[in-house]
GROMACS .gro file of C-alpha atoms in nm:
model
  459
    1MET     CA    1   0.009   0.000   0.000
    2GLY     CA    2   0.292   0.236   0.089
    3CYS     CA    3   0.464   0.157  -0.224
    4CYS     CA    4   0.144   0.234  -0.415
    5ASN     CA    5   0.111   0.569  -0.247
    6ARG     CA    6   0.475   0.657  -0.337
    7ARG     CA    7   0.415   0.568  -0.686
    8CYS     CA    8   0.096   0.763  -0.707
    9GLY     CA    9   0.258   1.056  -0.549
   10LEU     CA   10   0.542   1.058  -0.785
   11ILE     CA   11   0.310   1.024  -1.088
   12ALA     CA   12   0.120   1.320  -0.943
   13GLY     CA   13   0.444   1.509  -0.892
   14ALA     CA   14   0.551   1.426  -1.247
   15VAL     CA   15   0.218   1.544  -1.396
   16PHE     CA   16   0.237   1.860  -1.184
   17GLY     CA   17   0.591   1.931  -1.306
   18ALA     CA   18   0.479   1.864  -1.672
   19VAL     CA   19   0.185   2.101  -1.626
   20VAL     CA   20   0.421   2.371  -1.484
   21ALA     CA   21   0.675   2.331  -1.765
   22ILE     CA   22   0.388   2.345  -2.024
   23LEU     CA   23   0.268   2.652  -1.866
   24GLY     CA   24   0.607   2.816  -1.881
   25GLY     CA   25   0.639   2.709  -2.249
   26VAL     CA   26   0.286   2.852  -2.327
   27LEU     CA   27   0.389   3.185  -2.157
   28ILE     CA   28   0.674   3.237  -2.400
   29PRO     CA   29   0.466   3.294  -2.708
   30LEU     CA   30   0.181   3.432  -2.501
   31GLY     CA   31   0.426   3.678  -2.323
   32ASN     CA   32   0.585   3.779  -2.650
   33SER     CA   33   0.257   3.831  -2.781
   34ILE     CA   34   0.163   4.061  -2.494
   35ILE     CA   35   0.488   4.252  -2.524
   36GLU     CA   36   0.437   4.290  -2.898
   37GLY     CA   37   0.089   4.408  -2.860
   38THR     CA   38   0.188   4.669  -2.601
   39VAL     CA   39   0.483   4.793  -2.795
   40LYS     CA   40   0.260   4.822  -3.110
   41LYS     CA   41   0.016   5.028  -2.916
   42GLU     CA   42   0.269   5.260  -2.751
   43ALA     CA   43   0.477   5.300  -3.076
   44VAL     CA   44   0.207   5.477  -3.268
   45ILE     CA   45   0.250   5.853  -3.307
   46GLU     CA   46  -0.067   5.983  -3.159
   47PRO     CA   47  -0.156   6.186  -2.845
   48GLY     CA   48  -0.139   5.966  -2.526
   49THR     CA   49   0.115   5.714  -2.640
   50THR     CA   50   0.473   5.692  -2.534
   51ALA     CA   51   0.604   5.745  -2.882
   52PHE     CA   52   0.419   6.055  -2.916
   53ASP     CA   53   0.548   6.196  -2.582
   54ASN     CA   54   0.909   6.114  -2.691
   55TRP     CA   55   0.853   6.240  -3.047
   56ASN     CA   56   0.677   6.562  -2.934
   57ALA     CA   57   0.913   6.666  -2.652
   58THR     CA   58   1.241   6.843  -2.720
   59GLY     CA   59   1.404   6.536  -2.567
   60ALA     CA   60   1.770   6.495  -2.460
   61MET     CA   61   2.025   6.779  -2.491
   62VAL     CA   62   2.172   6.790  -2.844
   63TYR     CA   63   2.493   6.950  -2.896
   64ARG     CA   64   2.691   7.041  -3.201
   65GLN     CA   65   3.063   7.071  -3.175
   66PHE     CA   66   3.263   7.243  -3.440
   67TRP     CA   67   3.627   7.171  -3.527
   68PHE     CA   68   3.789   7.417  -3.771
   69LEU     CA   69   4.056   7.323  -4.007
   70GLU     CA   70   4.272   7.624  -3.978
   71VAL     CA   71   4.523   7.704  -4.253
   72LYS     CA   72   4.881   7.726  -4.132
   73ASN     CA   73   5.047   7.835  -4.465
   74PRO     CA   74   4.804   8.062  -4.659
   75THR     CA   75   5.078   8.290  -4.811
   76GLU     CA   76   5.268   8.000  -4.936
   77ILE     CA   77   4.976   7.845  -5.101
   78VAL     CA   78   4.873   8.149  -5.303
   79GLN     CA   79   5.237   8.271  -5.395
   80ASN     CA   80   5.413   7.949  -5.439
   81GLY     CA   81   5.155   7.692  -5.497
   82ALA     CA   82   5.244   7.501  -5.184
   83THR     CA   83   5.041   7.203  -5.045
   84PRO     CA   84   4.797   7.332  -4.791
   85VAL     CA   85   4.873   7.243  -4.429
   86VAL     CA   86   4.587   7.255  -4.178
   87ARG     CA   87   4.564   7.198  -3.800
   88GLU     CA   88   4.247   7.133  -3.600
   89LYS     CA   89   4.101   7.417  -3.381
   90GLY     CA   90   3.809   7.341  -3.160
   91PRO     CA   91   3.566   7.219  -3.029
   92TYR     CA   92   3.339   7.524  -3.032
   93THR     CA   93   3.011   7.381  -2.884
   94TYR     CA   94   2.649   7.499  -2.939
   95ARG     CA   95   2.328   7.358  -2.787
   96THR     CA   96   2.085   7.280  -3.078
   97ARG     CA   97   1.721   7.122  -3.124
   98TYR     CA   98   1.603   7.281  -2.803
   99LEU     CA   99   1.289   7.409  -2.973
  100PRO     CA  100   0.978   7.191  -2.997
  101LYS     CA  101   0.822   7.090  -3.332
  102GLU     CA  102   0.594   7.344  -3.487
  103ASN     CA  103   0.271   7.324  -3.690
  104ILE     CA  104   0.189   6.965  -3.587
  105THR     CA  105  -0.105   6.850  -3.793
  106PHE     CA  106  -0.258   6.504  -3.815
  107ASN     CA  107  -0.373   6.416  -4.147
  108PRO     CA  108  -0.659   6.172  -4.264
  109ASN     CA  109  -0.409   5.934  -4.441
  110ASN     CA  110  -0.248   5.832  -4.110
  111THR     CA  111   0.043   6.083  -4.135
  112VAL     CA  112   0.143   6.381  -3.929
  113SER     CA  113   0.314   6.684  -4.054
  114PHE     CA  114   0.540   6.920  -3.869
  115LEU     CA  115   0.825   7.168  -3.888
  116LEU     CA  116   1.172   7.142  -3.715
  117PRO     CA  117   1.284   7.483  -3.605
  118PHE     CA  118   1.651   7.566  -3.596
  119GLY     CA  119   1.831   7.738  -3.319
  120ALA     CA  120   2.188   7.729  -3.166
  121ILE     CA  121   2.305   7.861  -2.829
  122PHE     CA  122   2.671   7.894  -2.760
  123GLU     CA  123   2.811   7.689  -2.477
  124PRO     CA  124   3.131   7.832  -2.342
  125SER     CA  125   3.199   7.580  -2.075
  126MET     CA  126   3.215   7.301  -2.352
  127SER     CA  127   3.441   7.515  -2.583
  128VAL     CA  128   3.805   7.586  -2.613
  129GLY     CA  129   3.743   7.951  -2.662
  130SER     CA  130   3.487   8.220  -2.738
  131GLU     CA  131   3.285   8.288  -3.052
  132GLU     CA  132   3.520   8.583  -3.118
  133ASP     CA  133   3.823   8.355  -3.163
  134LYS     CA  134   3.984   8.424  -3.503
  135VAL     CA  135   4.033   8.136  -3.765
  136VAL     CA  136   4.246   8.154  -4.080
  137SER     CA  137   4.022   7.976  -4.338
  138LEU     CA  138   3.919   7.959  -4.705
  139ASN     CA  139   3.746   8.272  -4.812
  140LEU     CA  140   3.388   8.145  -4.851
  141ALA     CA  141   3.275   8.416  -5.071
  142VAL     CA  142   3.573   8.374  -5.320
  143ALA     CA  143   3.526   7.993  -5.318
  144VAL     CA  144   3.156   8.034  -5.400
  145ARG     CA  145   3.202   8.259  -5.698
  146LEU     CA  146   3.542   8.122  -5.840
  147HIS     CA  147   3.367   7.960  -6.130
  148PHE     CA  148   3.217   8.278  -6.271
  149ILE     CA  149   3.371   8.585  -6.110
  150LEU     CA  150   3.576   8.835  -6.277
  151GLN     CA  151   3.928   8.923  -6.161
  152ASN     CA  152   3.853   9.300  -6.107
  153MET     CA  153   3.570   9.206  -5.866
  154ILE     CA  154   3.822   9.024  -5.653
  155LYS     CA  155   4.058   9.319  -5.671
  156SER     CA  156   3.803   9.583  -5.604
  157SER     CA  157   3.681   9.408  -5.284
  158ASN     CA  158   4.041   9.338  -5.173
  159SER     CA  159   3.944   8.966  -5.137
  160SER     CA  160   4.194   8.694  -5.105
  161LEU     CA  161   4.172   8.308  -5.111
  162PHE     CA  162   4.218   8.286  -4.738
  163HIS     CA  163   4.124   8.515  -4.470
  164SER     CA  164   4.084   8.557  -4.091
  165ARG     CA  165   3.725   8.561  -3.955
  166THR     CA  166   3.578   8.487  -3.611
  167VAL     CA  167   3.411   8.164  -3.529
  168LYS     CA  168   3.068   8.321  -3.504
  169GLU     CA  169   3.112   8.488  -3.852
  170LEU     CA  170   3.234   8.179  -4.029
  171LEU     CA  171   2.942   7.963  -3.882
  172TRP     CA  172   2.648   8.202  -3.873
  173GLY     CA  173   2.726   8.464  -4.136
  174TYR     CA  174   2.902   8.801  -4.200
  175PRO     CA  175   2.851   9.092  -4.453
  176ASP     CA  176   3.105   9.028  -4.741
  177PRO     CA  177   3.213   9.317  -4.946
  178MET     CA  178   3.249   9.133  -5.277
  179LEU     CA  179   2.897   8.972  -5.255
  180ASN     CA  180   2.729   9.278  -5.109
  181GLY     CA  181   2.539   9.029  -4.883
  182ASN     CA  182   2.584   8.786  -4.598
  183VAL     CA  183   2.786   8.461  -4.626
  184GLY     CA  184   2.836   8.181  -4.381
  185LEU     CA  185   2.870   7.801  -4.353
  186PHE     CA  186   2.532   7.775  -4.190
  187TYR     CA  187   2.375   8.115  -4.277
  188PRO     CA  188   2.085   8.164  -4.224
  189TYR     CA  189   2.023   7.936  -3.927
  190ASN     CA  190   1.858   8.088  -3.614
  191GLY     CA  191   1.498   8.165  -3.688
  192THR     CA  192   1.475   7.918  -3.978
  193SER     CA  193   1.338   7.557  -3.992
  194ASP     CA  194   1.370   7.216  -4.178
  195GLY     CA  195   1.072   7.077  -4.349
  196PRO     CA  196   0.790   7.056  -4.347
  197TYR     CA  197   0.800   6.676  -4.291
  198ASN     CA  198   0.513   6.452  -4.339
  199VAL     CA  199   0.552   6.093  -4.162
  200PHE     CA  200   0.348   5.797  -4.113
  201THR     CA  201   0.204   5.761  -3.762
  202GLY     CA  202   0.178   5.381  -3.773
  203GLU     CA  203  -0.188   5.365  -3.673
  204ASP     CA  204  -0.272   5.147  -3.967
  205ASP     CA  205   0.059   4.990  -4.018
  206ILE     CA  206   0.321   4.985  -3.723
  207SER     CA  207   0.584   4.880  -3.973
  208LYS     CA  208   0.565   5.232  -4.132
  209VAL     CA  209   0.578   5.446  -3.805
  210GLY     CA  210   0.804   5.745  -3.848
  211ILE     CA  211   0.895   5.677  -4.221
  212ILE     CA  212   0.890   5.992  -4.425
  213ASP     CA  213   0.593   6.018  -4.662
  214ARG     CA  214   0.695   6.372  -4.793
  215TRP     CA  215   0.957   6.628  -4.740
  216ARG     CA  216   0.877   6.985  -4.830
  217GLY     CA  217   0.549   6.852  -4.994
  218GLU     CA  218   0.735   6.615  -5.217
  219ARG     CA  219   0.787   6.231  -5.208
  220SER     CA  220   1.117   6.255  -5.372
  221LEU     CA  221   1.389   6.509  -5.418
  222SER     CA  222   1.472   6.693  -5.739
  223PHE     CA  223   1.835   6.775  -5.630
  224TRP     CA  224   2.028   6.507  -5.802
  225ASP     CA  225   1.829   6.475  -6.129
  226ASP     CA  226   1.818   6.097  -6.090
  227LYS     CA  227   1.524   5.866  -5.979
  228TYR     CA  228   1.750   5.663  -5.753
  229CYS     CA  229   1.952   5.942  -5.595
  230ASP     CA  230   1.638   6.156  -5.536
  231MET     CA  231   1.462   5.884  -5.332
  232ILE     CA  232   1.353   5.973  -4.990
  233ASN     CA  233   1.393   5.660  -4.770
  234GLY     CA  234   1.330   5.569  -4.416
  235THR     CA  235   1.279   5.794  -4.118
  236ASP     CA  236   1.468   6.108  -3.990
  237ALA     CA  237   1.671   5.866  -3.756
  238SER     CA  238   1.522   5.993  -3.437
  239SER     CA  239   1.329   5.657  -3.420
  240PHE     CA  240   1.264   5.352  -3.642
  241PRO     CA  241   0.968   5.103  -3.653
  242PRO     CA  242   0.977   4.861  -3.356
  243PHE     CA  243   1.123   4.522  -3.352
  244VAL     CA  244   1.433   4.607  -3.524
  245ASP     CA  245   1.608   4.311  -3.717
  246LYS     CA  246   1.990   4.355  -3.685
  247LYS     CA  247   2.025   4.146  -4.013
  248LYS     CA  248   1.861   4.435  -4.207
  249PRO     CA  249   2.002   4.783  -4.252
  250LEU     CA  250   1.820   5.090  -4.134
  251PHE     CA  251   1.742   5.377  -4.377
  252PHE     CA  252   1.717   5.745  -4.288
  253PHE     CA  253   1.702   6.072  -4.483
  254SER     CA  254   1.942   6.363  -4.390
  255SER     CA  255   1.851   6.703  -4.519
  256ASP     CA  256   2.199   6.822  -4.426
  257ILE     CA  257   2.342   6.620  -4.709
  258CYS     CA  258   2.038   6.615  -4.922
  259ARG     CA  259   2.016   6.229  -4.966
  260SER     CA  260   1.908   5.906  -4.798
  261VAL     CA  261   2.170   5.679  -4.639
  262SER     CA  262   2.169   5.334  -4.469
  263ALA     CA  263   2.327   5.215  -4.159
  264SER     CA  264   2.425   4.858  -4.066
  265PHE     CA  265   2.443   4.668  -3.745
  266SER     CA  266   2.778   4.679  -3.585
  267GLU     CA  267   2.750   4.549  -3.230
  268SER     CA  268   2.520   4.511  -2.922
  269LEU     CA  269   2.603   4.755  -2.625
  270ASN     CA  270   2.483   4.836  -2.290
  271LEU     CA  271   2.360   5.189  -2.251
  272LYS     CA  272   2.271   5.268  -1.893
  273GLY     CA  273   2.139   4.931  -1.837
  274ILE     CA  274   1.952   4.917  -2.166
  275GLU     CA  275   2.059   4.687  -2.451
  276VAL     CA  276   2.099   4.887  -2.790
  277TYR     CA  277   2.201   4.800  -3.132
  278ARG     CA  278   2.480   5.020  -3.270
  279TYR     CA  279   2.440   5.103  -3.645
  280THR     CA  280   2.710   5.278  -3.843
  281LEU     CA  281   2.751   5.412  -4.196
  282LEU     CA  282   2.958   5.172  -4.418
  283PRO     CA  283   3.255   5.289  -4.617
  284SER     CA  284   3.038   5.208  -4.930
  285THR     CA  285   2.799   5.509  -4.841
  286LEU     CA  286   3.053   5.748  -4.986
  287ALA     CA  287   3.250   5.510  -5.208
  288ALA     CA  288   3.352   5.607  -5.570
  289PRO     CA  289   3.096   5.494  -5.845
  290VAL     CA  290   3.370   5.265  -5.978
  291ASP     CA  291   3.353   5.066  -5.656
  292ASN     CA  292   2.979   5.117  -5.566
  293PRO     CA  293   2.769   5.167  -5.886
  294ASP     CA  294   2.484   5.285  -5.672
  295ASN     CA  295   2.662   5.626  -5.624
  296HIS     CA  296   2.692   5.687  -5.991
  297CYS     CA  297   2.421   5.970  -5.977
  298TYR     CA  298   2.624   6.150  -5.687
  299CYS     CA  299   2.899   6.207  -5.920
  300ARG     CA  300   2.826   6.540  -6.087
  301ASP     CA  301   3.159   6.676  -6.228
  302LYS     CA  302   3.375   6.397  -6.379
  303LYS     CA  303   3.681   6.670  -6.413
  304THR     CA  304   3.707   6.751  -6.040
  305THR     CA  305   3.627   6.407  -5.923
  306LYS     CA  306   3.896   6.247  -6.159
  307ASN     CA  307   3.635   6.076  -6.378
  308CYS     CA  308   3.429   5.973  -6.064
  309THR     CA  309   3.716   5.781  -5.902
  310VAL     CA  310   3.746   5.987  -5.590
  311ALA     CA  311   3.583   5.827  -5.283
  312GLY     CA  312   3.466   5.988  -4.960
  313VAL     CA  313   3.300   6.314  -5.079
  314LEU     CA  314   2.968   6.420  -5.194
  315ASP     CA  315   2.903   6.705  -5.429
  316THR     CA  316   2.602   6.868  -5.277
  317ARG     CA  317   2.632   7.194  -5.472
  318LYS     CA  318   2.929   7.374  -5.629
  319PRO     CA  319   3.174   7.435  -5.469
  320VAL     CA  320   3.039   7.273  -5.149
  321TYR     CA  321   3.146   6.902  -5.080
  322ILE     CA  322   3.034   6.691  -4.783
  323SER     CA  323   3.252   6.415  -4.631
  324LEU     CA  324   3.312   6.239  -4.302
  325PRO     CA  325   3.571   6.412  -4.085
  326HIS     CA  326   3.939   6.407  -4.181
  327PHE     CA  327   3.802   6.239  -4.509
  328LEU     CA  328   3.741   5.916  -4.320
  329TYR     CA  329   3.691   5.624  -4.588
  330GLY     CA  330   3.812   5.870  -4.844
  331SER     CA  331   4.060   5.832  -5.123
  332PRO     CA  332   4.419   5.879  -5.008
  333SER     CA  333   4.463   6.158  -5.264
  334LEU     CA  334   4.231   6.384  -5.059
  335ARG     CA  335   4.481   6.379  -4.772
  336LYS     CA  336   4.782   6.422  -5.003
  337ASP     CA  337   4.620   6.745  -5.145
  338VAL     CA  338   4.576   6.882  -4.788
  339LEU     CA  339   4.830   6.789  -4.512
  340GLY     CA  340   4.755   6.760  -4.141
  341LEU     CA  341   4.452   6.537  -4.154
  342ASN     CA  342   4.442   6.202  -3.953
  343PRO     CA  343   4.110   6.011  -3.976
  344VAL     CA  344   4.019   5.792  -3.676
  345GLU     CA  345   3.711   5.573  -3.707
  346GLU     CA  346   3.629   5.602  -3.334
  347HIS     CA  347   3.613   5.974  -3.328
  348HIS     CA  348   3.502   6.052  -3.686
  349MET     CA  349   3.234   5.780  -3.776
  350THR     CA  350   2.858   5.841  -3.757
  351PHE     CA  351   2.657   5.595  -3.544
  352LEU     CA  352   2.314   5.530  -3.410
  353ASP     CA  353   2.235   5.334  -3.088
  354VAL     CA  354   1.896   5.197  -3.136
  355GLU     CA  355   1.685   5.020  -2.862
  356PRO     CA  356   1.567   4.712  -3.075
  357THR     CA  357   1.218   4.644  -2.919
  358THR     CA  358   1.088   5.006  -2.942
  359GLY     CA  359   1.307   5.127  -3.235
  360PHE     CA  360   1.384   5.456  -3.039
  361THR     CA  361   1.731   5.601  -3.108
  362LEU     CA  362   1.882   5.650  -2.751
  363ARG     CA  363   2.212   5.784  -2.850
  364PHE     CA  364   2.374   5.915  -3.182
  365ALA     CA  365   2.658   6.093  -3.322
  366LYS     CA  366   2.624   6.257  -3.656
  367ARG     CA  367   2.967   6.374  -3.789
  368ILE     CA  368   3.012   6.545  -4.113
  369GLN     CA  369   3.278   6.774  -4.271
  370VAL     CA  370   3.216   7.078  -4.486
  371ASN     CA  371   3.467   7.126  -4.766
  372MET     CA  372   3.486   7.360  -5.051
  373MET     CA  373   3.649   7.312  -5.388
  374TYR     CA  374   3.893   7.552  -5.563
  375GLY     CA  375   4.119   7.487  -5.868
  376PRO     CA  376   4.370   7.630  -6.106
  377SER     CA  377   4.287   7.942  -6.328
  378LYS     CA  378   4.494   8.135  -6.559
  379VAL     CA  379   4.269   8.449  -6.538
  380ILE     CA  380   4.228   8.477  -6.160
  381THR     CA  381   4.563   8.583  -5.994
  382LEU     CA  382   4.488   8.414  -5.671
  383LEU     CA  383   4.483   8.070  -5.841
  384ASN     CA  384   4.773   8.117  -6.088
  385LYS     CA  385   5.004   7.886  -5.874
  386VAL     CA  386   4.736   7.629  -5.786
  387LYS     CA  387   4.830   7.307  -5.962
  388ASP     CA  388   4.503   7.103  -5.937
  389TYR     CA  389   4.153   7.109  -5.811
  390THR     CA  390   4.139   7.070  -5.430
  391VAL     CA  391   3.863   6.964  -5.189
  392PHE     CA  392   3.961   7.192  -4.902
  393PRO     CA  393   3.826   7.096  -4.550
  394VAL     CA  394   3.687   7.401  -4.375
  395VAL     CA  395   3.502   7.263  -4.053
  396TRP     CA  396   3.377   6.935  -3.925
  397LEU     CA  397   3.095   6.892  -3.685
  398ASN     CA  398   2.991   6.634  -3.413
  399GLU     CA  399   2.622   6.644  -3.335
  400THR     CA  400   2.539   6.425  -3.038
  401ALA     CA  401   2.287   6.337  -2.796
  402VAL     CA  402   2.210   6.056  -2.536
  403LEU     CA  403   1.920   5.985  -2.314
  404ASP     CA  404   1.954   6.122  -1.960
  405ASP     CA  405   1.959   5.910  -1.641
  406GLU     CA  406   1.599   6.009  -1.561
  407THR     CA  407   1.466   5.888  -1.887
  408ALA     CA  408   1.686   5.576  -1.888
  409ASP     CA  409   1.539   5.483  -1.554
  410MET     CA  410   1.189   5.547  -1.684
  411PHE     CA  411   1.266   5.342  -1.989
  412LYS     CA  412   1.388   5.054  -1.778
  413GLU     CA  413   1.089   5.064  -1.545
  414GLU     CA  414   0.829   5.084  -1.806
  415LEU     CA  415   0.974   4.846  -2.064
  416VAL     CA  416   1.294   4.668  -1.988
  417SER     CA  417   1.207   4.556  -1.627
  418ARG     CA  418   0.867   4.420  -1.736
  419ILE     CA  419   1.016   4.216  -2.021
  420GLN     CA  420   1.282   4.091  -1.790
  421LEU     CA  421   1.020   4.004  -1.532
  422LEU     CA  422   0.810   3.830  -1.784
  423GLU     CA  423   1.117   3.630  -1.917
  424THR     CA  424   1.217   3.535  -1.567
  425VAL     CA  425   0.876   3.391  -1.487
  426GLN     CA  426   0.886   3.199  -1.805
  427GLN     CA  427   1.217   3.064  -1.747
  428VAL     CA  428   1.143   2.972  -1.371
  429LEU     CA  429   0.825   2.798  -1.470
  430LEU     CA  430   0.983   2.614  -1.747
  431GLY     CA  431   1.297   2.521  -1.557
  432SER     CA  432   1.116   2.418  -1.232
  433GLY     CA  433   0.859   2.224  -1.403
  434LEU     CA  434   1.110   2.026  -1.601
  435ALA     CA  435   1.316   1.962  -1.285
  436ILE     CA  436   1.006   1.841  -1.097
  437PHE     CA  437   0.899   1.624  -1.375
  438GLY     CA  438   1.248   1.483  -1.423
  439LEU     CA  439   1.302   1.411  -1.058
  440CYS     CA  440   0.966   1.248  -1.003
  441PHE     CA  441   0.996   1.039  -1.315
  442PHE     CA  442   1.351   0.934  -1.200
  443PHE     CA  443   1.232   0.829  -0.841
  444TYR     CA  444   0.927   0.648  -0.996
  445CYS     CA  445   1.157   0.430  -1.200
  446VAL     CA  446   1.359   0.360  -0.896
  447VAL     CA  447   1.055   0.269  -0.681
  448HIS     CA  448   0.906   0.061  -0.961
  449ARG     CA  449   1.224  -0.134  -0.997
  450ARG     CA  450   1.306  -0.188  -0.623
  451PRO     CA  451   1.136  -0.540  -0.593
  452LEU     CA  452   1.361  -0.674  -0.866
  453PHE     CA  453   1.665  -0.523  -0.686
  454SER     CA  454   1.569  -0.680  -0.361
  455PHE     CA  455   1.500  -1.018  -0.520
  456MET     CA  456   1.850  -1.014  -0.654
  457GLY     CA  457   2.007  -0.925  -0.301
  458PHE     CA  458   2.054  -0.554  -0.346
  459LYS     CA  459   1.939  -0.314  -0.088
   0.00000   0.00000   0.00000
């Protein structure tokens, strides 16, 4: 009778363990379904959702740091045709994106339109000097007009190929005597805006949330005169559709460079207790068309780009060229034409750290360099000694932001901790259930075979 009770108890225990294990197994897809449903609901851009609160708020502090490539030998370049030598001067730091979105309008086709206002506030404590620091740099006005200006206009305005200007003047503008107007690398900026943007809310299809439907009223650009290069793909990089697949690239549009780009998964990182996927731009993004045929339509001038074989620069509009800082991933000839550059991937690459479940970008660094082109001329005295077309680096910027500790704690409490708790419950139920079932089944076998052992003389 006792043996029967033991066997029955072990059978009951094994059944109980199996039920617990099954419950744990059932909770895995059920829990994933609950998480997926919650994320999809909260990822829609509409009032009352987490996505809308993050999207509508000014968010984390965004800073733009500027490093100027100051010219060390301006006289030798003009008089003797010497190779330019530059040295990095910076950072000069500004707080940007501190203004909320404007003209937010929800549309019947499940999109929302808005403007991104521009503003920049100087941060002395994060800078090497003041905005009044002087920098010897390429003369922006001369470089802009070189291709169609007359020699007497340069002489009458007493302009030179290089001049000394303050940080504030170079960035935000100054009156130029030759142009009879203002000129600056980012002039005009304060008081202007980017857009309007029109993006999908994700209400009807969560896989489209944040993806740009129109920019400035158009679904494609007219900048490159090519259907492929004029495509507007992806989001504005502030967020992506949820449930990010690291095997697939992320696409985003940057109005700074007037084109769409893609970023590929690099590695998983821990950001303040939150797992994020780091995405980086590949060298192929700015590769020469001979190496990446997709870039053929970004090559506009075969003469200045050596028959489209120069990698690492993007001709946005004459004579402005965009690159990564210090010509990272660029052709070696770019750094031979201008000495003093030293590209380091860690400091000069662009990256996005994306939380994979929500698709929110929690940290980023956008790094680009503004260059200007000048070349030889028999008519213009300033260029008589110049030997070849030169892509000259003027300044590079590092725009960065990272979620603050308070937001990180809230993110972990609202999402990460709940997911971890659910996963822990699943694992405990599945593990303990299998353990109970295994032990009970083992002891049942032992009890069931004990009479045979005793008959053979074993205890």
